[in-house]
Amino acid sequence: MSLRLSTYDQTIEASRRSHGTVLLNSCKRDHVLHNGLNIPSLGDCTVVYCLHIICYWVQSNIVPYASSITIIAVGNEVLTQNAGLSQYLFPAMSNIHNALQAAGLDGSIHVSTTNAMDVIDSSKSFPPSSAAFATSIQGQMSSVLNFLSTTGAPFLANVYPLFAYIGAGGSISLQYALFQQNSGVTDSGSGLYYSNLFDAQVDTLIYAMAAMGHDIIPVVVTETGWPHSGHSAATTQNAQAYNSNLVASVRKGTPKKPNQLISTYIFALFDENQKGGAAYEKSFGIFDPTTQAKNYAFSFV
């Protein structure tokens, strides 16, 4: 388990200080890379000068920290949250991979992109064995999956049982979302039993990839967590329960992939007290950003 730091500068600095394994998100929330590069310029880049700039970016920003970086995530939820950028996504990933190849780092640093759960067709999200990617993105997703399969990179996903719980309007039990004791659900197609929503969501992605001919690409959960305030289900007790139970669960794998560790990044290290959106969006942090005190007891052990 690792904590994911959300901004480029924080991640690079954390890598330098700790020499730990981190996930480097190569694009900020506005999809703009340092040195003026962004997803369109990375993707629509065939001239030698432009490719040279990408290689320079890798040499300047990746090579010095290469021992601490395992994945470059090109963009965050681009396929479903920013349709205008989606056409450039696969070419951008390919160009960064080529730059890593030129630097001799393609064997140790993978290139991928982070996806939201809404890449799944909402009418085929349950049971997991029936899952399929949304028709509107299947063309781009096919290119991405072929790339991941060829390069050995993982499928990155932000998995939030809370959002599914809220969206279900009472049809999903809170205990099922929190990894707590509940009656569970049996997949009518596979016969597999699910005791928690997180496993069901991860397996939904695995089945959707298999439906497109890719059944060996591993899933890395780049964001998951539970807020401690701002919603009736968002309490310190529930946040503590979710994250603590998550740590124990990911070591066991999922019903579809048992005994296979799910690499998972907990969101977030600190509350985001200036973030917009729903009130609970501000309170996913384990620590308070002002006092730096823990919001609740939590350990990765």
mmCIF file of N, CA, C and O in Angstrom, residues 216-264:
data_model
loop_
_atom_site.group_PDB
_atom_site.id
_atom_site.type_symbol
_atom_site.label_atom_id
_atom_site.label_comp_id
_atom_site.label_asym_id
_atom_site.label_seq_id
_atom_site.Cartn_x
_atom_site.Cartn_y
_atom_site.Cartn_z
ATOM 1 N N ILE A 216 -5.346 -10.434 -18.871
ATOM 2 C CA ILE A 216 -4.169 -10.547 -17.997
ATOM 3 C C ILE A 216 -3.615 -9.187 -17.572
ATOM 4 O O ILE A 216 -2.603 -9.117 -16.884
ATOM 5 N N ILE A 217 -4.259 -8.097 -17.979
ATOM 6 C CA ILE A 217 -3.788 -6.770 -17.567
ATOM 7 C C ILE A 217 -4.153 -6.553 -16.100
ATOM 8 O O ILE A 217 -5.326 -6.621 -15.730
ATOM 9 N N PRO A 218 -3.183 -6.302 -15.239
ATOM 10 C CA PRO A 218 -3.497 -6.094 -13.821
ATOM 11 C C PRO A 218 -4.165 -4.742 -13.593
ATOM 12 O O PRO A 218 -3.962 -3.797 -14.359
ATOM 13 N N VAL A 219 -4.957 -4.661 -12.540
ATOM 14 C CA VAL A 219 -5.589 -3.402 -12.145
ATOM 15 C C VAL A 219 -4.824 -2.807 -10.972
ATOM 16 O O VAL A 219 -4.519 -3.502 -10.001
ATOM 17 N N VAL A 220 -4.503 -1.528 -11.068
ATOM 18 C CA VAL A 220 -3.954 -0.768 -9.949
ATOM 19 C C VAL A 220 -4.985 0.290 -9.579
ATOM 20 O O VAL A 220 -5.438 1.047 -10.439
ATOM 21 N N VAL A 221 -5.371 0.316 -8.324
ATOM 22 C CA VAL A 221 -6.354 1.298 -7.860
ATOM 23 C C VAL A 221 -5.602 2.559 -7.456
ATOM 24 O O VAL A 221 -4.909 2.592 -6.438
ATOM 25 N N THR A 222 -5.738 3.594 -8.270
ATOM 26 C CA THR A 222 -4.964 4.818 -8.070
ATOM 27 C C THR A 222 -5.595 5.773 -7.066
ATOM 28 O O THR A 222 -4.921 6.669 -6.557
ATOM 29 N N GLU A 223 -6.877 5.621 -6.821
ATOM 30 C CA GLU A 223 -7.547 6.402 -5.776
ATOM 31 C C GLU A 223 -8.667 5.565 -5.179
ATOM 32 O O GLU A 223 -9.452 4.954 -5.908
ATOM 33 N N THR A 224 -8.751 5.556 -3.880
ATOM 34 C CA THR A 224 -9.930 5.073 -3.172
ATOM 35 C C THR A 224 -9.874 5.629 -1.763
ATOM 36 O O THR A 224 -8.796 5.941 -1.248
ATOM 37 N N GLY A 225 -11.012 5.776 -1.152
ATOM 38 C CA GLY A 225 -11.040 6.319 0.198
ATOM 39 C C GLY A 225 -12.466 6.565 0.642
ATOM 40 O O GLY A 225 -13.422 6.239 -0.067
ATOM 41 N N TRP A 226 -12.584 7.152 1.821
ATOM 42 C CA TRP A 226 -13.908 7.427 2.392
ATOM 43 C C TRP A 226 -13.822 8.720 3.197
ATOM 44 O O TRP A 226 -12.919 8.881 4.019
ATOM 45 N N PRO A 227 -14.740 9.655 2.987
ATOM 46 C CA PRO A 227 -14.683 10.927 3.717
ATOM 47 C C PRO A 227 -15.160 10.783 5.157
ATOM 48 O O PRO A 227 -15.927 9.874 5.484
ATOM 49 N N HIS A 228 -14.715 11.707 5.989
ATOM 50 C CA HIS A 228 -15.075 11.643 7.408
ATOM 51 C C HIS A 228 -16.128 12.671 7.798
ATOM 52 O O HIS A 228 -16.546 12.728 8.958
ATOM 53 N N SER A 229 -16.579 13.494 6.838
ATOM 54 C CA SER A 229 -17.644 14.463 7.135
ATOM 55 C C SER A 229 -18.260 14.938 5.829
ATOM 56 O O SER A 229 -17.733 14.689 4.746
ATOM 57 N N GLY A 230 -19.405 15.613 5.928
ATOM 58 C CA GLY A 230 -20.035 16.198 4.755
ATOM 59 C C GLY A 230 -21.167 15.392 4.153
ATOM 60 O O GLY A 230 -21.782 15.807 3.167
ATOM 61 N N HIS A 231 -21.478 14.218 4.726
ATOM 62 C CA HIS A 231 -22.567 13.373 4.239
ATOM 63 C C HIS A 231 -22.986 12.471 5.393
ATOM 64 O O HIS A 231 -22.190 12.200 6.298
ATOM 65 N N SER A 232 -24.224 11.996 5.353
ATOM 66 C CA SER A 232 -24.705 11.154 6.451
ATOM 67 C C SER A 232 -23.877 9.880 6.609
ATOM 68 O O SER A 232 -23.747 9.342 7.720
ATOM 69 N N ALA A 233 -23.294 9.398 5.509
ATOM 70 C CA ALA A 233 -22.454 8.196 5.577
ATOM 71 C C ALA A 233 -20.989 8.528 5.823
ATOM 72 O O ALA A 233 -20.167 7.626 5.999
ATOM 73 N N ALA A 234 -20.674 9.823 5.822
ATOM 74 C CA ALA A 234 -19.283 10.256 5.979
ATOM 75 C C ALA A 234 -19.024 10.636 7.430
ATOM 76 O O ALA A 234 -19.286 11.764 7.852
ATOM 77 N N THR A 235 -18.517 9.691 8.184
ATOM 78 C CA THR A 235 -18.174 9.916 9.587
ATOM 79 C C THR A 235 -16.750 9.431 9.811
ATOM 80 O O THR A 235 -16.211 8.651 9.017
ATOM 81 N N THR A 236 -16.145 9.889 10.889
ATOM 82 C CA THR A 236 -14.788 9.420 11.183
ATOM 83 C C THR A 236 -14.780 7.917 11.415
ATOM 84 O O THR A 236 -13.833 7.225 11.026
ATOM 85 N N GLN A 237 -15.840 7.403 12.017
ATOM 86 C CA GLN A 237 -15.925 5.962 12.261
ATOM 87 C C GLN A 237 -15.968 5.189 10.946
ATOM 88 O O GLN A 237 -15.277 4.173 10.778
ATOM 89 N N ASN A 238 -16.763 5.677 9.990
ATOM 90 C CA ASN A 238 -16.870 4.986 8.705
ATOM 91 C C ASN A 238 -15.595 5.125 7.881
ATOM 92 O O ASN A 238 -15.180 4.181 7.196
ATOM 93 N N ALA A 239 -14.967 6.301 7.928
ATOM 94 C CA ALA A 239 -13.711 6.493 7.197
ATOM 95 C C ALA A 239 -12.629 5.574 7.748
ATOM 96 O O ALA A 239 -11.873 4.944 6.992
ATOM 97 N N GLN A 240 -12.559 5.489 9.062
ATOM 98 C CA GLN A 240 -11.591 4.599 9.699
ATOM 99 C C GLN A 240 -11.871 3.146 9.338
ATOM 100 O O GLN A 240 -10.957 2.380 9.006
ATOM 101 N N ALA A 241 -13.138 2.766 9.368
ATOM 102 C CA ALA A 241 -13.511 1.387 9.045
ATOM 103 C C ALA A 241 -13.168 1.052 7.601
ATOM 104 O O ALA A 241 -12.592 -0.009 7.312
ATOM 105 N N TYR A 242 -13.513 1.952 6.675
ATOM 106 C CA TYR A 242 -13.261 1.674 5.260
ATOM 107 C C TYR A 242 -11.771 1.503 4.986
ATOM 108 O O TYR A 242 -11.342 0.494 4.404
ATOM 109 N N ASN A 243 -10.975 2.473 5.389
ATOM 110 C CA ASN A 243 -9.549 2.415 5.067
ATOM 111 C C ASN A 243 -8.841 1.270 5.780
ATOM 112 O O ASN A 243 -7.966 0.615 5.204
ATOM 113 N N SER A 244 -9.214 1.004 7.016
ATOM 114 C CA SER A 244 -8.587 -0.106 7.746
ATOM 115 C C SER A 244 -8.965 -1.447 7.131
ATOM 116 O O SER A 244 -8.110 -2.323 6.933
ATOM 117 N N ASN A 245 -10.235 -1.621 6.805
ATOM 118 C CA ASN A 245 -10.683 -2.871 6.195
ATOM 119 C C ASN A 245 -10.138 -3.025 4.779
ATOM 120 O O ASN A 245 -9.867 -4.145 4.325
ATOM 121 N N LEU A 246 -9.970 -1.907 4.088
ATOM 122 C CA LEU A 246 -9.389 -1.927 2.744
ATOM 123 C C LEU A 246 -7.985 -2.521 2.773
ATOM 124 O O LEU A 246 -7.639 -3.377 1.943
ATOM 125 N N VAL A 247 -7.170 -2.070 3.715
ATOM 126 C CA VAL A 247 -5.787 -2.546 3.812
ATOM 127 C C VAL A 247 -5.748 -4.064 3.955
ATOM 128 O O VAL A 247 -4.937 -4.753 3.322
ATOM 129 N N ALA A 248 -6.640 -4.590 4.775
ATOM 130 C CA ALA A 248 -6.676 -6.040 4.969
ATOM 131 C C ALA A 248 -7.196 -6.756 3.729
ATOM 132 O O ALA A 248 -6.709 -7.833 3.361
ATOM 133 N N SER A 249 -8.162 -6.146 3.042
ATOM 134 C CA SER A 249 -8.824 -6.813 1.924
ATOM 135 C C SER A 249 -7.949 -6.912 0.681
ATOM 136 O O SER A 249 -7.933 -7.948 0.007
ATOM 137 N N VAL A 250 -7.223 -5.842 0.348
ATOM 138 C CA VAL A 250 -6.481 -5.838 -0.920
ATOM 139 C C VAL A 250 -5.357 -6.863 -0.937
ATOM 140 O O VAL A 250 -4.886 -7.256 -2.010
ATOM 141 N N ARG A 251 -4.933 -7.299 0.226
ATOM 142 C CA ARG A 251 -3.890 -8.325 0.286
ATOM 143 C C ARG A 251 -4.412 -9.691 -0.173
ATOM 144 O O ARG A 251 -3.638 -10.571 -0.531
ATOM 145 N N LYS A 252 -5.731 -9.856 -0.154
ATOM 146 C CA LYS A 252 -6.341 -11.153 -0.468
ATOM 147 C C LYS A 252 -6.750 -11.284 -1.927
ATOM 148 O O LYS A 252 -7.132 -12.376 -2.364
ATOM 149 N N GLY A 253 -6.707 -10.179 -2.686
ATOM 150 C CA GLY A 253 -7.192 -10.218 -4.051
ATOM 151 C C GLY A 253 -8.703 -10.116 -4.096
ATOM 152 O O GLY A 253 -9.356 -9.774 -3.106
ATOM 153 N N THR A 254 -9.277 -10.421 -5.255
ATOM 154 C CA THR A 254 -10.728 -10.362 -5.447
ATOM 155 C C THR A 254 -11.245 -11.760 -5.768
ATOM 156 O O THR A 254 -10.455 -12.668 -6.051
ATOM 157 N N PRO A 255 -12.559 -11.974 -5.753
ATOM 158 C CA PRO A 255 -13.085 -13.290 -6.133
ATOM 159 C C PRO A 255 -12.637 -13.744 -7.525
ATOM 160 O O PRO A 255 -12.374 -14.930 -7.738
ATOM 161 N N LYS A 256 -12.518 -12.813 -8.458
ATOM 162 C CA LYS A 256 -12.064 -13.150 -9.810
ATOM 163 C C LYS A 256 -10.567 -13.424 -9.846
ATOM 164 O O LYS A 256 -10.093 -14.277 -10.610
ATOM 165 N N LYS A 257 -9.806 -12.709 -9.028
ATOM 166 C CA LYS A 257 -8.348 -12.854 -8.983
ATOM 167 C C LYS A 257 -7.908 -13.081 -7.534
ATOM 168 O O LYS A 257 -7.279 -12.223 -6.915
ATOM 169 N N PRO A 258 -8.235 -14.233 -6.957
ATOM 170 C CA PRO A 258 -7.896 -14.470 -5.547
ATOM 171 C C PRO A 258 -6.391 -14.604 -5.335
ATOM 172 O O PRO A 258 -5.655 -15.008 -6.237
ATOM 173 N N ASN A 259 -5.973 -14.233 -4.132
ATOM 174 C CA ASN A 259 -4.568 -14.366 -3.720
ATOM 175 C C ASN A 259 -3.616 -13.532 -4.571
ATOM 176 O O ASN A 259 -2.428 -13.830 -4.657
ATOM 177 N N GLN A 260 -4.136 -12.483 -5.187
ATOM 178 C CA GLN A 260 -3.302 -11.563 -5.958
ATOM 179 C C GLN A 260 -3.452 -10.168 -5.366
ATOM 180 O O GLN A 260 -4.534 -9.578 -5.416
ATOM 181 N N LEU A 261 -2.376 -9.660 -4.803
ATOM 182 C CA LEU A 261 -2.390 -8.340 -4.177
ATOM 183 C C LEU A 261 -2.871 -7.278 -5.160
ATOM 184 O O LEU A 261 -2.423 -7.229 -6.304
ATOM 185 N N ILE A 262 -3.788 -6.429 -4.703
ATOM 186 C CA ILE A 262 -4.250 -5.302 -5.510
ATOM 187 C C ILE A 262 -3.482 -4.060 -5.066
ATOM 188 O O ILE A 262 -3.694 -3.551 -3.960
ATOM 189 N N SER A 263 -2.573 -3.582 -5.889
ATOM 190 C CA SER A 263 -1.848 -2.351 -5.553
ATOM 191 C C SER A 263 -2.862 -1.214 -5.464
ATOM 192 O O SER A 263 -3.606 -0.961 -6.415
ATOM 193 N N THR A 264 -2.876 -0.532 -4.330
ATOM 194 C CA THR A 264 -3.939 0.433 -4.052
ATOM 195 C C THR A 264 -3.374 1.682 -3.391
ATOM 196 O O THR A 264 -2.542 1.591 -2.490
#
